[in-house]
Short mmCIF file of C-alpha atoms in Angstrom, two decimals:
data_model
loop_
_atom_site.label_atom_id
_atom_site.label_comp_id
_atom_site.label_asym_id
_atom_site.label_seq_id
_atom_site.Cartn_x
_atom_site.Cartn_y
_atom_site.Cartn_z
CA UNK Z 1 -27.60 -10.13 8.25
CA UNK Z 2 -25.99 -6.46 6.90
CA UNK Z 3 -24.33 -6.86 3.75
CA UNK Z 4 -22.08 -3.87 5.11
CA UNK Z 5 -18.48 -5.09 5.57
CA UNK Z 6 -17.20 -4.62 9.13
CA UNK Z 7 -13.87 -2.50 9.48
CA UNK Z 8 -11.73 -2.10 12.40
CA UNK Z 9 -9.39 0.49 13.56
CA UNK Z 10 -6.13 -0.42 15.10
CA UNK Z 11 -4.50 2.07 17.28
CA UNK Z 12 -0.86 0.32 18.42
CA UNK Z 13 -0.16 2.24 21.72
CA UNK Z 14 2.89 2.91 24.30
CA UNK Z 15 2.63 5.48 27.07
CA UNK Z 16 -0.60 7.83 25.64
CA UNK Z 17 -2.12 8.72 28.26
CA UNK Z 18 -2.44 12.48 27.07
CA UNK Z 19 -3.43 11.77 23.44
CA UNK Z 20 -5.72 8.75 24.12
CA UNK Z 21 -8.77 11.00 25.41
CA UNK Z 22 -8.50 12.88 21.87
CA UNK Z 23 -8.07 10.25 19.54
CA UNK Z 24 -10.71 7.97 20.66
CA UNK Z 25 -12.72 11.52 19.78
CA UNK Z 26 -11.47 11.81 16.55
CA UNK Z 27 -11.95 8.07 15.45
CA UNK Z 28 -15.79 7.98 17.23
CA UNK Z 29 -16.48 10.54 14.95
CA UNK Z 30 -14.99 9.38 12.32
CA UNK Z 31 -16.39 5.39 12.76
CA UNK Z 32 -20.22 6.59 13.59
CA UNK Z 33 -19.77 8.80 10.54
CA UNK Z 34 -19.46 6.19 8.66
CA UNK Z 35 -21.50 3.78 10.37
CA UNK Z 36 -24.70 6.45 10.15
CA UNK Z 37 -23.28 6.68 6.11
CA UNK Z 38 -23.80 2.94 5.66
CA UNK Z 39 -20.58 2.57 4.39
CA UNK Z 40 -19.57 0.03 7.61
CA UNK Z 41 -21.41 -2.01 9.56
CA UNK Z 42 -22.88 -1.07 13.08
CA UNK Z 43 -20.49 -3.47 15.06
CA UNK Z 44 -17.28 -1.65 13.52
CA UNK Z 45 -14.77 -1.39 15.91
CA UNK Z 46 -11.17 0.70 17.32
CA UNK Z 47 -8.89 -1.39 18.37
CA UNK Z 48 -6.48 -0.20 20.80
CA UNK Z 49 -3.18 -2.56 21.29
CA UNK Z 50 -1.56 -1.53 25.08
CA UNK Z 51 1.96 -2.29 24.14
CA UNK Z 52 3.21 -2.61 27.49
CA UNK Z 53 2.61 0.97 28.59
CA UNK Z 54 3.72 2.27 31.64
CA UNK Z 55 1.37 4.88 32.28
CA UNK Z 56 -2.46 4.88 32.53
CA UNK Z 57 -2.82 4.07 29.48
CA UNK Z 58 -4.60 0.43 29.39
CA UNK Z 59 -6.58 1.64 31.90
CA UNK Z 60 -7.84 4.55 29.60
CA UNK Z 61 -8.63 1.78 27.42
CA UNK Z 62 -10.42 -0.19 29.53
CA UNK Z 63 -12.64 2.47 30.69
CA UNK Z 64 -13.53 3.43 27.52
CA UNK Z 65 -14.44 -0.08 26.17
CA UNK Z 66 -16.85 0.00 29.15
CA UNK Z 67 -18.62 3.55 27.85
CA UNK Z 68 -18.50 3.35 24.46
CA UNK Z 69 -19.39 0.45 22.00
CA UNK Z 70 -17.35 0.57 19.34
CA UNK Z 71 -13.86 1.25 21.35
CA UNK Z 72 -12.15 -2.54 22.06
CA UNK Z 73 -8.25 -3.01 23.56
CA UNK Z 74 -6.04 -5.92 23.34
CA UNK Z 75 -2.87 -5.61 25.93
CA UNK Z 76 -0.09 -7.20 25.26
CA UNK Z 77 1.83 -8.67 28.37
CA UNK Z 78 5.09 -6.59 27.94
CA UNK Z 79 6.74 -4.06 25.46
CA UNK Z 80 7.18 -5.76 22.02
CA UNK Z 81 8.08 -2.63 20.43
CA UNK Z 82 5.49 -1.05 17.43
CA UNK Z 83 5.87 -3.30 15.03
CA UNK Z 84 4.72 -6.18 17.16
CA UNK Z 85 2.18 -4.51 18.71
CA UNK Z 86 0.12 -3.77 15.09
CA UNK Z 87 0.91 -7.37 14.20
CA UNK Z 88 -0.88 -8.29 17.14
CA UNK Z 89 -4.02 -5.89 16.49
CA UNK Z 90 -4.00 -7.03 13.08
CA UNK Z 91 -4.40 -10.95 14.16
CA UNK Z 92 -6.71 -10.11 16.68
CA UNK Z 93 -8.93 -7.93 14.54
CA UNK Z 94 -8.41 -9.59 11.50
CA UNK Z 95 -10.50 -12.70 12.83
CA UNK Z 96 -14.13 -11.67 11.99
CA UNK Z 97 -13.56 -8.33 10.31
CA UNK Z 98 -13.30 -7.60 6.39
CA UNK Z 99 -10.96 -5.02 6.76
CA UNK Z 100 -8.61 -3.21 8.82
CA UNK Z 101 -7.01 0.09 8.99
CA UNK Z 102 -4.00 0.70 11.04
CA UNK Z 103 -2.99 4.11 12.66
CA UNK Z 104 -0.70 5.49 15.30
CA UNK Z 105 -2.25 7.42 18.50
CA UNK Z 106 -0.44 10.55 18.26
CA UNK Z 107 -2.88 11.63 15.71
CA UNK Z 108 -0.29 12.85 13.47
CA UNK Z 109 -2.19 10.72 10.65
CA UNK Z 110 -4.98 12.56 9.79
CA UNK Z 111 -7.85 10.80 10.84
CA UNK Z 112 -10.02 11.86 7.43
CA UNK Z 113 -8.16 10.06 5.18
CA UNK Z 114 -10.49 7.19 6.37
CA UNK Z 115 -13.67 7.42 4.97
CA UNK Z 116 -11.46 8.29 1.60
CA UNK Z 117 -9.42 4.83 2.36
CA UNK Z 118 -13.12 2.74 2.84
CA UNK Z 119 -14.07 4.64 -0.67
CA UNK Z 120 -10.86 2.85 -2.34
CA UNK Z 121 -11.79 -0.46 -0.65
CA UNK Z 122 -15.33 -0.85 -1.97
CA UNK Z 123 -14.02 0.44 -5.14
CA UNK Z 124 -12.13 -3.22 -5.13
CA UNK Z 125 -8.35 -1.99 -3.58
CA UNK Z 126 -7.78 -5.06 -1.03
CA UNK Z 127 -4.50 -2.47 0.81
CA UNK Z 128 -5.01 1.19 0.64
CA UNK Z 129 -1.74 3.41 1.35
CA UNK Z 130 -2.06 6.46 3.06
CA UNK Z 131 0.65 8.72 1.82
CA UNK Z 132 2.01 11.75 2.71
CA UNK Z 133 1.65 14.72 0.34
CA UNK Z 134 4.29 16.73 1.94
CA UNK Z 135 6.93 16.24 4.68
CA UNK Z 136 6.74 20.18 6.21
CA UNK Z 137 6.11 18.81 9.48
CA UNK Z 138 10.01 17.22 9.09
CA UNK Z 139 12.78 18.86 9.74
CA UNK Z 140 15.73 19.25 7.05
CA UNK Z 141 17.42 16.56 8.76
CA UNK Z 142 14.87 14.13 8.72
CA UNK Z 143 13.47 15.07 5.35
CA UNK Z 144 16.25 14.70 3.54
CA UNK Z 145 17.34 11.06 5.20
CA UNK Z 146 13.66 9.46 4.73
CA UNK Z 147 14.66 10.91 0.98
CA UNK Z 148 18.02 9.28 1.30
CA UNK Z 149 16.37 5.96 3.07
CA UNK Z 150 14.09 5.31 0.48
CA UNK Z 151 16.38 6.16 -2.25
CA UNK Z 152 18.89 3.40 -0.77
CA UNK Z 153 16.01 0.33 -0.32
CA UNK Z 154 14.94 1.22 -4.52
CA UNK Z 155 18.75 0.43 -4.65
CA UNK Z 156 18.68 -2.69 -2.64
CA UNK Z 157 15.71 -4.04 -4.85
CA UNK Z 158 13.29 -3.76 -1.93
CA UNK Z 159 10.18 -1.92 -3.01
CA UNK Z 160 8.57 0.38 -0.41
CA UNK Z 161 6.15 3.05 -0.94
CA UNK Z 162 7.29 6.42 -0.43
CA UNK Z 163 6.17 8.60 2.31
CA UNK Z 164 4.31 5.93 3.22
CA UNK Z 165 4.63 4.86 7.60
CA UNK Z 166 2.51 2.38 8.97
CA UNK Z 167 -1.25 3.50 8.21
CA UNK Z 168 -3.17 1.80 5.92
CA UNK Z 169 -6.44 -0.33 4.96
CA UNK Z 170 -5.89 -3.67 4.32
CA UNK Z 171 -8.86 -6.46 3.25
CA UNK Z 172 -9.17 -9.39 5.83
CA UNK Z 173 -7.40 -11.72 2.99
CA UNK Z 174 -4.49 -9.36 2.74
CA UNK Z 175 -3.94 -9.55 6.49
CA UNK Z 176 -4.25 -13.23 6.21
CA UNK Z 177 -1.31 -13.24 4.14
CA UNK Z 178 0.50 -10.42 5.65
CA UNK Z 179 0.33 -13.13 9.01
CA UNK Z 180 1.63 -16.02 7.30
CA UNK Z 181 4.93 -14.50 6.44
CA UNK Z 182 6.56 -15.85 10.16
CA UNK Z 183 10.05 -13.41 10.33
CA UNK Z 184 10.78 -12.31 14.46
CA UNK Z 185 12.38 -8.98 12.25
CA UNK Z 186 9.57 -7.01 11.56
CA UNK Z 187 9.28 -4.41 8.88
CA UNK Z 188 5.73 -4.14 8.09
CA UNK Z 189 6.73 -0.95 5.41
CA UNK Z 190 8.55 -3.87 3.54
CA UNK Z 191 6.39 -6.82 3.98
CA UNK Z 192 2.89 -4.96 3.07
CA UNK Z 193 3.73 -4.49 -0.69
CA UNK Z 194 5.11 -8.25 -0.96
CA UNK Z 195 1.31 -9.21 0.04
CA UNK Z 196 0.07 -8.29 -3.54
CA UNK Z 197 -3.72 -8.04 -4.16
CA UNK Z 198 -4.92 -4.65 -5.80
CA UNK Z 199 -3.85 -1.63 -4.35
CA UNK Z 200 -4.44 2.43 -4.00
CA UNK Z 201 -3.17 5.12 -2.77
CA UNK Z 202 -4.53 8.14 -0.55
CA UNK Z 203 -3.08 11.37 0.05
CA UNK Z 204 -3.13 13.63 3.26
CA UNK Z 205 -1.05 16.48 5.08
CA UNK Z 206 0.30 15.13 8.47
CA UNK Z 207 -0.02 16.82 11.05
CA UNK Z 208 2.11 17.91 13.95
CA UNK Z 209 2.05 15.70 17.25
CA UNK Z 210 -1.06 16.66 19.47
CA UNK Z 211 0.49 15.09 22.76
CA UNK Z 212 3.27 13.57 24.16
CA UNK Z 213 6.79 12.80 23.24
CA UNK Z 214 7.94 10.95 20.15
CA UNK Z 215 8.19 7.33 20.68
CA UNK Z 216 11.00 7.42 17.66
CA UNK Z 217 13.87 9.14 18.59
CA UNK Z 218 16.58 9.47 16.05
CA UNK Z 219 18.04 6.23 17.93
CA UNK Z 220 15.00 3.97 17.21
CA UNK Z 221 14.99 5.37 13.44
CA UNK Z 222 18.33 4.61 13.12
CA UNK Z 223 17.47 1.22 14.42
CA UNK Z 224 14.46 0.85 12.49
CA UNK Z 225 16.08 1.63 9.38
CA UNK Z 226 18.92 -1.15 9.47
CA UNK Z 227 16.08 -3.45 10.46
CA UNK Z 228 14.50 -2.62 6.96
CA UNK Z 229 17.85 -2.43 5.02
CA UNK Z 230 19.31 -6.14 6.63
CA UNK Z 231 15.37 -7.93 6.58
CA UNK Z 232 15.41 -7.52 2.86
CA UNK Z 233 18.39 -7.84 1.15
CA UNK Z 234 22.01 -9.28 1.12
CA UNK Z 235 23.08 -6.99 -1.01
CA UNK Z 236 25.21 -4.74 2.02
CA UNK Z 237 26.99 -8.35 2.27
CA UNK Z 238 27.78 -8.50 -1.46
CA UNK Z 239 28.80 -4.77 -1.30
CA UNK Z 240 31.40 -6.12 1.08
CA UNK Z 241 32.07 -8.48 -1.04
CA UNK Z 242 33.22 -5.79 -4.26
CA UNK Z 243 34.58 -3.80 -1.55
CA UNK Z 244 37.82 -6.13 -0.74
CA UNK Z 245 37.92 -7.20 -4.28
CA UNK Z 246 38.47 -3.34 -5.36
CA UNK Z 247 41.38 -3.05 -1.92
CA UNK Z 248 42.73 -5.83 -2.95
CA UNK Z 249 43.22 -4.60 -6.40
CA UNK Z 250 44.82 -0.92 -4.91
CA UNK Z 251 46.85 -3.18 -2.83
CA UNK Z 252 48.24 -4.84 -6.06
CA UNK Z 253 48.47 -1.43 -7.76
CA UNK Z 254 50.62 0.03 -5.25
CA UNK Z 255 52.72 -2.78 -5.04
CA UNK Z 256 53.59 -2.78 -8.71
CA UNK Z 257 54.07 1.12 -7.83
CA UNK Z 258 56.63 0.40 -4.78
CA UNK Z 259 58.71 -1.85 -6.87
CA UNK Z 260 58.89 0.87 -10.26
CA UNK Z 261 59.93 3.77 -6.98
CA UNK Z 262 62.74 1.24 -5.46
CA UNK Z 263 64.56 0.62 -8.99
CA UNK Z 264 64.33 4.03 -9.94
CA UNK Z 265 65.70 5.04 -6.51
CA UNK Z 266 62.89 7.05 -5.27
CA UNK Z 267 62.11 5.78 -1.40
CA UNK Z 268 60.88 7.62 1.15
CA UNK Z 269 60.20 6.01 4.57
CA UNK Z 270 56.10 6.92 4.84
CA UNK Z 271 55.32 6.64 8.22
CA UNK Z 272 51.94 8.64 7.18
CA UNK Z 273 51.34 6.88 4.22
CA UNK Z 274 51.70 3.28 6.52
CA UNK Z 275 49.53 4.66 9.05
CA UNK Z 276 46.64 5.56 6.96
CA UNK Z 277 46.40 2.74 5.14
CA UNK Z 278 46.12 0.48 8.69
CA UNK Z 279 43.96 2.28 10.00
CA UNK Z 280 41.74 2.78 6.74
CA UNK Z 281 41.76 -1.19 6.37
CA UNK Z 282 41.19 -1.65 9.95
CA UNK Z 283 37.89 0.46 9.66
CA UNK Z 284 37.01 -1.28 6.54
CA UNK Z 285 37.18 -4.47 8.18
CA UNK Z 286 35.26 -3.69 11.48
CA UNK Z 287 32.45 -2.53 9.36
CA UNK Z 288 32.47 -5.19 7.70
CA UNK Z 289 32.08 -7.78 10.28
CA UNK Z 290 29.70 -5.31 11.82
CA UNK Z 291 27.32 -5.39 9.03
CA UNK Z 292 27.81 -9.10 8.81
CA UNK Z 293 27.16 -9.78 12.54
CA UNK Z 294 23.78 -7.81 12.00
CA UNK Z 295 22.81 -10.71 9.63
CA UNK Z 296 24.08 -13.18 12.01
CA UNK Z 297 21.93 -11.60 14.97
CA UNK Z 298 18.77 -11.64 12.72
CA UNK Z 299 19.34 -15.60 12.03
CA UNK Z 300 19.88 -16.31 15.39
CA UNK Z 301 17.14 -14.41 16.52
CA UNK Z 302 14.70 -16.04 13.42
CA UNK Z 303 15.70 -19.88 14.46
CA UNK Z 304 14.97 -19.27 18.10
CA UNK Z 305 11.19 -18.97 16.47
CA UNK Z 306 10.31 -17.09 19.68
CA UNK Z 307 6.16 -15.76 19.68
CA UNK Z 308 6.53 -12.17 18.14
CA UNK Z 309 4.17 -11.15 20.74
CA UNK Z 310 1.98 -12.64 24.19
CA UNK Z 311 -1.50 -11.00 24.47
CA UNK Z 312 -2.30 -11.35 27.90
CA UNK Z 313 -6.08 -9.59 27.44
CA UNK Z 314 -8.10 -9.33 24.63
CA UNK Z 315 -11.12 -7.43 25.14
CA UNK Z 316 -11.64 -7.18 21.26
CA UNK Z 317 -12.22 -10.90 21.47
CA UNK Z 318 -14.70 -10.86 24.49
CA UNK Z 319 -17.02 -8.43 23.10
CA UNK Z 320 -17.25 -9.97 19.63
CA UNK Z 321 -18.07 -13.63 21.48
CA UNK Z 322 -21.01 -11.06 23.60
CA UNK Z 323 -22.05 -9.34 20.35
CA UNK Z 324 -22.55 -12.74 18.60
CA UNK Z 325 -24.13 -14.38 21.56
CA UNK Z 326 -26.93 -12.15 21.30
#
């Protein structure tokens, strides 16, 4: 039996029919490379995850599971959003191989940051981080919120690791433990460093797009980044909290205020000042209950303990049962 460690590639994917072609390229080359290296074993695999895709996408996949060797797919039986889908490669994959990596289609990552991530793992690093170096791909907008984003979770007390999306190595017993922590909210950029184990870090220049349209429009990034903020801290809630304690106390101060003005004679019907202040409360207050319903819509959706995702094929799975067969 190879004392090589087996590694697989998982490629979450939702519509890619135009960048699917290219990547598998890009990660063949990249997985025989280091197959023919004897840094991985020969039964190494890339894991594509068909996320409910509308387009010919799972049927790219399935094609090229039937040419080539190393390419596998897992579909899952609806959209489950990106999150769930590399949750779902992960637990597929994560059954009979010693590590994985985990990468987005668009090929934005750059694919040679592998080899450099599988140096750092037989070095003894159980999750590798592969981190931007630069964000000139970004625009000013977007640079200087991820800045912003960041900035705010270090305030929150959640610990993330800058510049740092969604690809990564991690060792078969870190993805064992990433899987046992059960939240429907996923934020995998939150929950990875709460896994522990050693850890390293690789650097790389992203790239621009090669196909396609974004799948994260500035809605699903606003979307994504209240997920983060409200899976990992309560402190927004005890923000609130200070917040009405320091209204109350202006409340209070004007008060004391009103009554000095009316024995020294000075009152002037406000009608701007009265206005401003209810509708300056009234915002207050719907934010508040806005921020707290967003905890309230997490629990209920964490009690209903619905399955995070439904794999309705897993060709991953059927060629390992061949491969061992044999």
């Amino acid at each position: 039996m190879s004392d090589l460690f087996k590694l697989s590639i998982v490629v979450p994917c939702y519509n890619e029919e135009e960048v699917l072609p290219e990547t598998t390229k890009e990660l063949s080359q990249i997985v025989n490379g280091l197959i023919e290296s004897r840094k991985i074993s020969a039964d190494s695999k890339i894991v594509y995850v068909d996320d409910g895709s509308k387009d010919k996408t799972w049927a790219m996949i399935n094609n090229f599971s039937k040419e080539i060797d190393i390419v596998s797919g897992v579909k899952l039986s609806r959209n489950f959003g990106h999150q769930g889908a590399l949750l779902a490669g992960v637990t597929s994959a994560s059954k009979d191989s010693d590590a994985v990596i985990t990468i987005d289609a668009d090929l934005q990552d750059d694919v040679n940051a592998i080899p450099k991530m599988v140096d750092e793992y037989l070095n003894g690093a159980e999750v590798v981080y592969g981190v931007r170096n630069n964000r000139d791909t970004d625009t000013a907008f977007k640079r200087n919120t991820a800045e912003m984003f960041y900035k705010f979770m270090g305030f929150l007390g959640v610990h993330l690791v800058p510049d740092s999306a969604d690809y990564r190595l991690m060792s078969q017993r870190a993805c064992q433990v990433l899987l046992s922590y059960r939240e429907r909210n996923l934020f995998l950029r939150g929950i990875v460093p709460l896994v522990g184990f050693k850890s390293a870090k690789v650097y790389y220049a992203r790239k621009e797009r090669f196909a396609g349209e974004s799948k994260y429009p500035l809605r699903k990034m606003i979307k994504f980044a209240m997920d983060g903020i409200t899976s990992f801290s309560i402190v927004p809630i005890k923000m609130i909290m200070g917040l009405g304690f320091f209204i109350v106390l202006v409340s209070l101060v004007l008060l004391i205020y009103s009554f000095i003005q009316k024995i020294n004679g000075n009152v002037v019907d406000g009608w701007s000042s009265l206005m401003i202040s209810i509708w300056a409360l009234g915002g207050v207050q719907l934010i508040s209950i806005s921020v707290i319903g967003e905890y309230v819509g997490k629990i209920f959706s964490e009690v209903k303990q619905r399955p995070r995702f439904t794999i309705e094929r897993d060709i991953y799975t059927e060629k390992t049962q061949k491969e061992n067969k044999r």
